[in-house]
PDB file of C-alpha atoms in Angstrom:
ATOM      1  CA  MET A  49       2.393  66.103  28.231  1.00 46.00           C
ATOM      2  CA  PRO A  50       3.574  65.225  24.898  1.00 51.00           C
ATOM      3  CA  ARG A  51       1.849  67.489  22.267  1.00 52.00           C
ATOM      4  CA  ARG A  52      -0.394  65.524  19.634  1.00 56.00           C
ATOM      5  CA  THR A  53       1.221  64.911  16.336  1.00 55.00           C
ATOM      6  CA  ALA A  54      -1.082  66.047  13.300  1.00 55.00           C
ATOM      7  CA  SER A  55      -2.099  62.844  12.570  1.00 55.00           C
ATOM      8  CA  GLU A  56      -3.563  62.450  15.733  1.00 62.00           C
ATOM      9  CA  ARG A  57      -4.876  65.778  16.008  1.00 64.00           C
ATOM     10  CA  HIS A  58      -7.174  64.157  12.732  1.00 66.00           C
ATOM     11  CA  THR A  59      -7.943  61.631  14.171  1.00 66.00           C
ATOM     12  CA  ALA A  60     -11.719  62.695  14.914  1.00 61.00           C
ATOM     13  CA  THR A  61     -12.452  63.986  11.405  1.00 69.00           C
ATOM     14  CA  ARG A  62     -11.241  61.016   9.738  1.00 68.00           C
ATOM     15  CA  PRO A  63     -13.737  59.063   7.240  1.00 69.00           C
ATOM     16  CA  SER A  64     -14.204  55.618   8.636  1.00 55.00           C
ATOM     17  CA  ASP A  65     -12.803  52.849   6.934  1.00 50.00           C
ATOM     18  CA  GLY A  66     -15.851  51.638   5.951  1.00 47.00           C
ATOM     19  CA  ASP A  67     -16.844  54.646   3.820  1.00 56.00           C
ATOM     20  CA  GLU A  68     -17.121  54.060  -0.271  1.00 72.00           C
ATOM     21  CA  LEU A  69     -16.370  57.931  -1.224  1.00 74.00           C
ATOM     22  CA  GLY A  70     -18.077  58.587  -4.123  1.00 68.00           C
ATOM     23  CA  SER A  71     -20.459  56.192  -3.952  1.00 77.00           C
ATOM     24  CA  GLU A  72     -23.332  57.724  -0.549  1.00 86.00           C
ATOM     25  CA  ARG A  73     -26.887  57.862  -1.108  1.00 89.00           C
ATOM     26  CA  GLY A  74     -29.586  58.921   1.011  1.00 91.00           C
ATOM     27  CA  ASN A  75     -28.781  61.117   4.521  1.00 91.00           C
ATOM     28  CA  ALA A  76     -25.309  60.180   3.900  1.00 91.00           C
ATOM     29  CA  LEU A  77     -24.835  62.031   0.554  1.00 93.00           C
ATOM     30  CA  LEU A  78     -26.503  64.965   1.925  1.00 94.00           C
ATOM     31  CA  ASP A  79     -24.416  65.881   4.765  1.00 94.00           C
ATOM     32  CA  VAL A  80     -21.701  64.978   1.653  1.00 94.00           C
ATOM     33  CA  LEU A  81     -23.226  68.045  -0.036  1.00 95.00           C
ATOM     34  CA  THR A  82     -24.020  70.143   2.804  1.00 94.00           C
ATOM     35  CA  ALA A  83     -19.739  69.594   3.526  1.00 94.00           C
ATOM     36  CA  PHE A  84     -18.749  70.618   0.273  1.00 95.00           C
ATOM     37  CA  HIS A  85     -21.331  73.322  -1.303  1.00 94.00           C
ATOM     38  CA  HIS A  86     -19.961  75.889   1.002  1.00 94.00           C
ATOM     39  CA  PRO A  87     -18.776  78.879  -0.758  1.00 93.00           C
ATOM     40  CA  THR A  88     -15.707  78.838   2.081  1.00 94.00           C
ATOM     41  CA  ARG A  89     -14.760  75.169   2.142  1.00 96.00           C
ATOM     42  CA  ARG A  90     -15.325  75.126  -2.125  1.00 95.00           C
ATOM     43  CA  TRP A  91     -12.779  77.462  -2.424  1.00 95.00           C
ATOM     44  CA  LEU A  92     -10.423  75.574   0.269  1.00 96.00           C
ATOM     45  CA  CYS A  93     -10.595  72.188  -1.394  1.00 95.00           C
ATOM     46  CA  GLU A  94      -9.598  74.306  -5.357  1.00 94.00           C
ATOM     47  CA  LEU A  95      -6.652  76.898  -3.009  1.00 95.00           C
ATOM     48  CA  LEU A  96      -5.665  73.158  -2.050  1.00 95.00           C
ATOM     49  CA  ALA A  97      -6.009  71.191  -5.221  1.00 93.00           C
ATOM     50  CA  VAL A  98      -4.538  74.157  -7.567  1.00 92.00           C
ATOM     51  CA  GLU A  99      -1.428  75.553  -5.528  1.00 93.00           C
ATOM     52  CA  GLY A 100      -0.304  72.921  -3.893  1.00 93.00           C
ATOM     53  CA  PRO A 101      -0.236  71.643  -0.088  1.00 95.00           C
ATOM     54  CA  ALA A 102      -0.793  74.511   2.913  1.00 96.00           C
ATOM     55  CA  THR A 103      -0.359  74.657   6.309  1.00 95.00           C
ATOM     56  CA  VAL A 104      -3.779  76.622   8.076  1.00 94.00           C
ATOM     57  CA  GLY A 105      -1.232  79.404   9.160  1.00 94.00           C
ATOM     58  CA  ARG A 106      -0.754  79.862   5.216  1.00 95.00           C
ATOM     59  CA  LEU A 107      -3.614  78.949   4.103  1.00 96.00           C
ATOM     60  CA  ALA A 108      -5.435  81.681   6.592  1.00 96.00           C
ATOM     61  CA  GLN A 109      -2.815  84.455   4.945  1.00 96.00           C
ATOM     62  CA  ARG A 110      -4.232  83.159   1.299  1.00 95.00           C
ATOM     63  CA  THR A 111      -8.301  83.855   3.031  1.00 95.00           C
ATOM     64  CA  GLY A 112      -8.007  86.454   5.558  1.00 95.00           C
ATOM     65  CA  LEU A 113     -10.050  83.931   7.242  1.00 96.00           C
ATOM     66  CA  ALA A 114      -9.431  83.232  11.199  1.00 97.00           C
ATOM     67  CA  ALA A 115      -6.774  79.690  11.159  1.00 95.00           C
ATOM     68  CA  GLY A 116      -9.342  78.336  13.588  1.00 95.00           C
ATOM     69  CA  SER A 117     -12.195  79.310  11.009  1.00 96.00           C
ATOM     70  CA  VAL A 118      -9.610  77.205   8.035  1.00 96.00           C
ATOM     71  CA  SER A 119      -9.137  74.503  11.098  1.00 95.00           C
ATOM     72  CA  HIS A 120     -13.310  73.855  11.165  1.00 95.00           C
ATOM     73  CA  HIS A 121     -13.339  74.233   7.818  1.00 96.00           C
ATOM     74  CA  LEU A 122     -10.159  71.558   6.376  1.00 96.00           C
ATOM     75  CA  GLY A 123     -11.761  69.396   9.611  1.00 95.00           C
ATOM     76  CA  THR A 124     -15.125  69.244   7.896  1.00 95.00           C
ATOM     77  CA  LEU A 125     -13.783  68.824   4.772  1.00 96.00           C
ATOM     78  CA  HIS A 126     -11.771  65.755   5.611  1.00 95.00           C
ATOM     79  CA  ARG A 127     -15.016  63.859   6.996  1.00 94.00           C
ATOM     80  CA  TYR A 128     -15.820  63.414   4.195  1.00 93.00           C
ATOM     81  CA  GLY A 129     -12.684  62.841   1.449  1.00 93.00           C
ATOM     82  CA  PHE A 130     -11.928  66.242  -0.086  1.00 95.00           C
ATOM     83  CA  VAL A 131      -9.281  66.951   1.853  1.00 96.00           C
ATOM     84  CA  GLU A 132      -6.651  64.820   3.850  1.00 94.00           C
ATOM     85  CA  PRO A 133      -3.908  64.984   5.865  1.00 93.00           C
ATOM     86  CA  ALA A 134       0.262  65.877   4.604  1.00 92.00           C
ATOM     87  CA  PRO A 135       2.049  65.029   8.107  1.00 90.00           C
ATOM     88  CA  GLU A 136       5.158  63.953   5.935  1.00 90.00           C
ATOM     89  CA  LEU A 137       5.620  67.842   5.344  1.00 89.00           C
ATOM     90  CA  ALA A 138       5.298  68.930   8.321  1.00 87.00           C
ATOM     91  CA  ARG A 139       8.787  70.386   9.966  1.00 85.00           C
ATOM     92  CA  ASP A 140       7.205  70.026  14.031  1.00 83.00           C
ATOM     93  CA  THR A 141       4.294  68.587  15.266  1.00 78.00           C
ATOM     94  CA  ARG A 142       2.697  72.666  15.501  1.00 79.00           C
ATOM     95  CA  GLU A 143       2.621  72.764  12.048  1.00 86.00           C
ATOM     96  CA  SER A 144      -0.375  71.605  10.344  1.00 90.00           C
ATOM     97  CA  TRP A 145      -0.645  69.854   6.825  1.00 94.00           C
ATOM     98  CA  TRP A 146      -3.187  69.190   3.796  1.00 96.00           C
ATOM     99  CA  ARG A 147      -3.825  68.564   0.684  1.00 95.00           C
ATOM    100  CA  SER A 148      -6.514  67.928  -1.963  1.00 94.00           C
ATOM    101  CA  ARG A 149      -8.044  64.413  -1.871  1.00 92.00           C
ATOM    102  CA  PRO A 150     -10.134  63.755  -5.548  1.00 85.00           C
ATOM    103  CA  ARG A 151     -13.143  62.403  -4.932  1.00 87.00           C
ATOM    104  CA  GLN A 152     -16.405  61.986  -7.481  1.00 84.00           C
ATOM    105  CA  LEU A 153     -19.728  63.471  -5.898  1.00 88.00           C
ATOM    106  CA  SER A 154     -22.833  63.756  -8.124  1.00 88.00           C
ATOM    107  CA  TRP A 155     -26.937  63.798  -7.120  1.00 92.00           C
ATOM    108  CA  ASP A 156     -29.982  64.358  -8.168  1.00 92.00           C
ATOM    109  CA  ALA A 157     -32.379  66.656  -5.762  1.00 93.00           C
ATOM    110  CA  THR A 158     -34.916  64.390  -8.027  1.00 93.00           C
ATOM    111  CA  ASP A 159     -34.473  61.380  -5.810  1.00 92.00           C
ATOM    112  CA  TYR A 160     -36.005  62.751  -2.770  1.00 94.00           C
ATOM    113  CA  GLY A 161     -39.470  63.519  -1.715  1.00 94.00           C
ATOM    114  CA  GLU A 162     -40.768  66.384  -3.362  1.00 94.00           C
ATOM    115  CA  GLY A 163     -41.235  69.332  -1.048  1.00 94.00           C
ATOM    116  CA  THR A 164     -38.607  67.637   1.234  1.00 95.00           C
ATOM    117  CA  VAL A 165     -35.973  69.190   3.899  1.00 95.00           C
ATOM    118  CA  ALA A 166     -33.442  66.227   1.815  1.00 95.00           C
ATOM    119  CA  ARG A 167     -35.460  67.804  -1.178  1.00 96.00           C
ATOM    120  CA  ARG A 168     -34.269  71.014  -0.307  1.00 96.00           C
ATOM    121  CA  ILE A 169     -30.959  70.495   0.275  1.00 96.00           C
ATOM    122  CA  ALA A 170     -30.094  68.361  -2.869  1.00 96.00           C
ATOM    123  CA  GLY A 171     -31.823  71.874  -4.254  1.00 96.00           C
ATOM    124  CA  ALA A 172     -29.657  73.836  -3.155  1.00 96.00           C
ATOM    125  CA  ALA A 173     -26.656  72.331  -3.877  1.00 96.00           C
ATOM    126  CA  GLU A 174     -27.236  71.866  -6.559  1.00 94.00           C
ATOM    127  CA  ALA A 175     -28.203  76.134  -6.892  1.00 95.00           C
ATOM    128  CA  GLU A 176     -25.065  76.553  -5.484  1.00 95.00           C
ATOM    129  CA  ASN A 177     -22.832  74.560  -8.091  1.00 94.00           C
ATOM    130  CA  PHE A 178     -24.300  76.694 -10.791  1.00 94.00           C
ATOM    131  CA  ARG A 179     -23.568  80.072  -8.750  1.00 94.00           C
ATOM    132  CA  HIS A 180     -19.929  78.813  -8.299  1.00 93.00           C
ATOM    133  CA  HIS A 181     -18.948  78.176 -11.965  1.00 93.00           C
ATOM    134  CA  VAL A 182     -21.658  81.343 -13.197  1.00 93.00           C
ATOM    135  CA  ARG A 183     -18.657  82.898 -10.874  1.00 93.00           C
ATOM    136  CA  ALA A 184     -15.802  81.276 -12.459  1.00 93.00           C
ATOM    137  CA  VAL A 185     -16.865  81.793 -15.875  1.00 93.00           C
ATOM    138  CA  GLN A 186     -17.367  85.539 -14.906  1.00 94.00           C
ATOM    139  CA  ARG A 187     -13.816  85.552 -13.911  1.00 91.00           C
ATOM    140  CA  TRP A 188     -12.552  84.184 -16.848  1.00 93.00           C
ATOM    141  CA  LEU A 189     -14.502  87.095 -19.091  1.00 92.00           C
ATOM    142  CA  ALA A 190     -13.078  89.279 -16.830  1.00 92.00           C
ATOM    143  CA  GLU A 191      -9.792  88.404 -17.561  1.00 91.00           C
ATOM    144  CA  GLY A 192      -9.443  86.227 -20.223  1.00 91.00           C
ATOM    145  CA  GLU A 193      -8.329  88.764 -22.343  1.00 91.00           C
ATOM    146  CA  SER A 194      -4.953  89.503 -20.917  1.00 93.00           C
ATOM    147  CA  ALA A 195      -4.332  85.306 -21.198  1.00 92.00           C
ATOM    148  CA  PRO A 196      -1.420  85.331 -23.646  1.00 93.00           C
ATOM    149  CA  PRO A 197      -3.140  83.691 -27.129  1.00 94.00           C
ATOM    150  CA  ASP A 198      -2.308  79.559 -27.264  1.00 94.00           C
ATOM    151  CA  VAL A 199      -3.832  80.030 -23.520  1.00 93.00           C
ATOM    152  CA  ARG A 200      -6.971  81.863 -25.659  1.00 93.00           C
ATOM    153  CA  HIS A 201      -6.664  79.561 -28.633  1.00 93.00           C
ATOM    154  CA  ALA A 202      -6.924  76.259 -26.098  1.00 94.00           C
ATOM    155  CA  SER A 203      -9.985  77.316 -23.949  1.00 94.00           C
ATOM    156  CA  VAL A 204     -13.415  76.770 -26.225  1.00 92.00           C
ATOM    157  CA  ALA A 205     -17.360  77.157 -25.553  1.00 90.00           C
ATOM    158  CA  SER A 206     -19.385  75.569 -27.610  1.00 90.00           C
ATOM    159  CA  ASP A 207     -23.104  74.716 -27.400  1.00 91.00           C
ATOM    160  CA  THR A 208     -26.007  73.390 -29.865  1.00 93.00           C
ATOM    161  CA  LEU A 209     -29.373  72.986 -29.731  1.00 93.00           C
ATOM    162  CA  VAL A 210     -30.884  69.690 -31.056  1.00 95.00           C
ATOM    163  CA  THR A 211     -33.737  67.964 -31.193  1.00 95.00           C
ATOM    164  CA  ALA A 212     -32.525  64.059 -29.933  1.00 96.00           C
ATOM    165  CA  THR A 213     -34.685  61.726 -27.832  1.00 97.00           C
ATOM    166  CA  VAL A 214     -34.191  61.234 -23.983  1.00 97.00           C
ATOM    167  CA  ASP A 215     -31.720  57.886 -24.602  1.00 98.00           C
ATOM    168  CA  GLN A 216     -29.543  59.510 -26.581  1.00 97.00           C
ATOM    169  CA  MET A 217     -29.392  63.273 -24.216  1.00 96.00           C
ATOM    170  CA  GLY A 218     -28.521  60.141 -21.698  1.00 96.00           C
ATOM    171  CA  GLU A 219     -25.585  58.509 -23.984  1.00 97.00           C
ATOM    172  CA  LEU A 220     -24.074  61.938 -24.743  1.00 96.00           C
ATOM    173  CA  SER A 221     -24.215  62.979 -20.659  1.00 95.00           C
ATOM    174  CA  ARG A 222     -22.046  59.258 -19.936  1.00 95.00           C
ATOM    175  CA  ARG A 223     -20.174  59.607 -23.065  1.00 97.00           C
ATOM    176  CA  LEU A 224     -19.092  63.116 -21.775  1.00 95.00           C
ATOM    177  CA  THR A 225     -18.741  62.253 -18.134  1.00 93.00           C
ATOM    178  CA  ASP A 226     -17.042  58.624 -19.601  1.00 95.00           C
ATOM    179  CA  LEU A 227     -14.680  61.537 -21.050  1.00 96.00           C
ATOM    180  CA  VAL A 228     -13.972  64.465 -18.291  1.00 94.00           C
ATOM    181  CA  VAL A 229     -13.229  62.003 -16.313  1.00 92.00           C
ATOM    182  CA  GLU A 230     -10.330  60.149 -18.438  1.00 96.00           C
ATOM    183  CA  TRP A 231      -8.800  63.696 -19.108  1.00 96.00           C
ATOM    184  CA  SER A 232      -8.603  64.033 -15.580  1.00 94.00           C
ATOM    185  CA  GLU A 233      -6.448  60.836 -14.550  1.00 94.00           C
ATOM    186  CA  GLU A 234      -4.384  61.291 -17.514  1.00 97.00           C
ATOM    187  CA  CYS A 235      -3.318  64.881 -16.720  1.00 96.00           C
ATOM    188  CA  ARG A 236      -2.802  63.865 -12.770  1.00 92.00           C
ATOM    189  CA  ALA A 237      -0.732  60.680 -14.614  1.00 96.00           C
ATOM    190  CA  ASP A 238       1.167  63.441 -16.535  1.00 97.00           C
ATOM    191  CA  ALA A 239       1.455  65.529 -13.798  1.00 94.00           C
ATOM    192  CA  GLN A 240       3.836  62.966 -11.741  1.00 93.00           C
ATOM    193  CA  ALA A 241       5.508  61.922 -14.574  1.00 96.00           C
ATOM    194  CA  ARG A 242       6.579  65.514 -16.227  1.00 97.00           C
ATOM    195  CA  PRO A 243       6.410  67.430 -12.452  1.00 93.00           C
ATOM    196  CA  ASP A 244       8.413  70.580 -14.539  1.00 95.00           C
ATOM    197  CA  ALA A 245       6.143  71.022 -17.342  1.00 95.00           C
ATOM    198  CA  GLU A 246       4.248  74.151 -17.039  1.00 94.00           C
ATOM    199  CA  ARG A 247       0.786  73.897 -16.267  1.00 94.00           C
ATOM    200  CA  LEU A 248      -2.644  76.151 -15.747  1.00 94.00           C
ATOM    201  CA  PRO A 249      -5.646  75.320 -13.326  1.00 94.00           C
ATOM    202  CA  VAL A 250      -8.194  74.203 -15.821  1.00 95.00           C
ATOM    203  CA  ARG A 251     -12.245  74.372 -14.987  1.00 94.00           C
ATOM    204  CA  VAL A 252     -13.633  72.294 -17.692  1.00 92.00           C
ATOM    205  CA  ALA A 253     -18.094  72.199 -16.491  1.00 90.00           C
ATOM    206  CA  ALA A 254     -20.572  70.644 -18.845  1.00 88.00           C
ATOM    207  CA  ARG A 255     -24.539  70.433 -19.007  1.00 86.00           C
ATOM    208  CA  VAL A 256     -26.588  68.756 -20.916  1.00 89.00           C
ATOM    209  CA  PHE A 257     -30.333  69.057 -20.568  1.00 86.00           C
ATOM    210  CA  PRO A 258     -33.254  69.866 -22.180  1.00 88.00           C
ATOM    211  CA  SER A 259     -33.815  73.513 -23.753  1.00 86.00           C
ATOM    212  CA  GLY A 260     -36.758  75.299 -25.681  1.00 78.00           C
ATOM    213  CA  PRO A 261     -35.634  78.490 -27.210  1.00 74.00           C
ATOM    214  CA  VAL A 262     -33.937  80.710 -23.978  1.00 74.00           C
ATOM    215  CA  LYS A 263     -35.651  84.799 -24.331  1.00 79.00           C
ATOM    216  CA  PRO A 264     -33.397  87.026 -24.341  1.00 79.00           C
TER     217      PRO A 264
END
């Protein structure tokens, strides 16, 4: 029996044609949150996004994980549209190449009933998302002093505390979201137009929320 190609092997985890990635609701959204907010799976997503397409073997070497574990996590991420196979990069049918697939993901834990399992899942995803951002900031604080001056000057930490109406807070949230999405799309388009330009992986994380004085 001939060996199946990589694309044939990934058919079982391929998102269905009717799926609208980024518009999931209810239990479907909970499945997406569970898939993505797993520290190892998010790490794999970011490795593919920053370092480019890679084989299962290369990712196993990069992370120290077993190849079987990497394949399992990639299959889960593939099912929910965060990564996709890149069979055109394979030199033979034994190689399994993957690439990042950017997609939108937003949720509100309060959309689910208080005290329900669904609410706990959505809340746990938000907490893990916050911990992920904290780890990223801690790494920058530990390593940023050795970054070139132009990189340090291009980075920013900005915050404010001002009284505002709920409508004004919502407007700021929408404007920030639109700006980040537009900027991200411009960066991807520029990367295609100028593939030789020097680039850095840049993380943008913004939170808008009501907050009283924070006790030390």
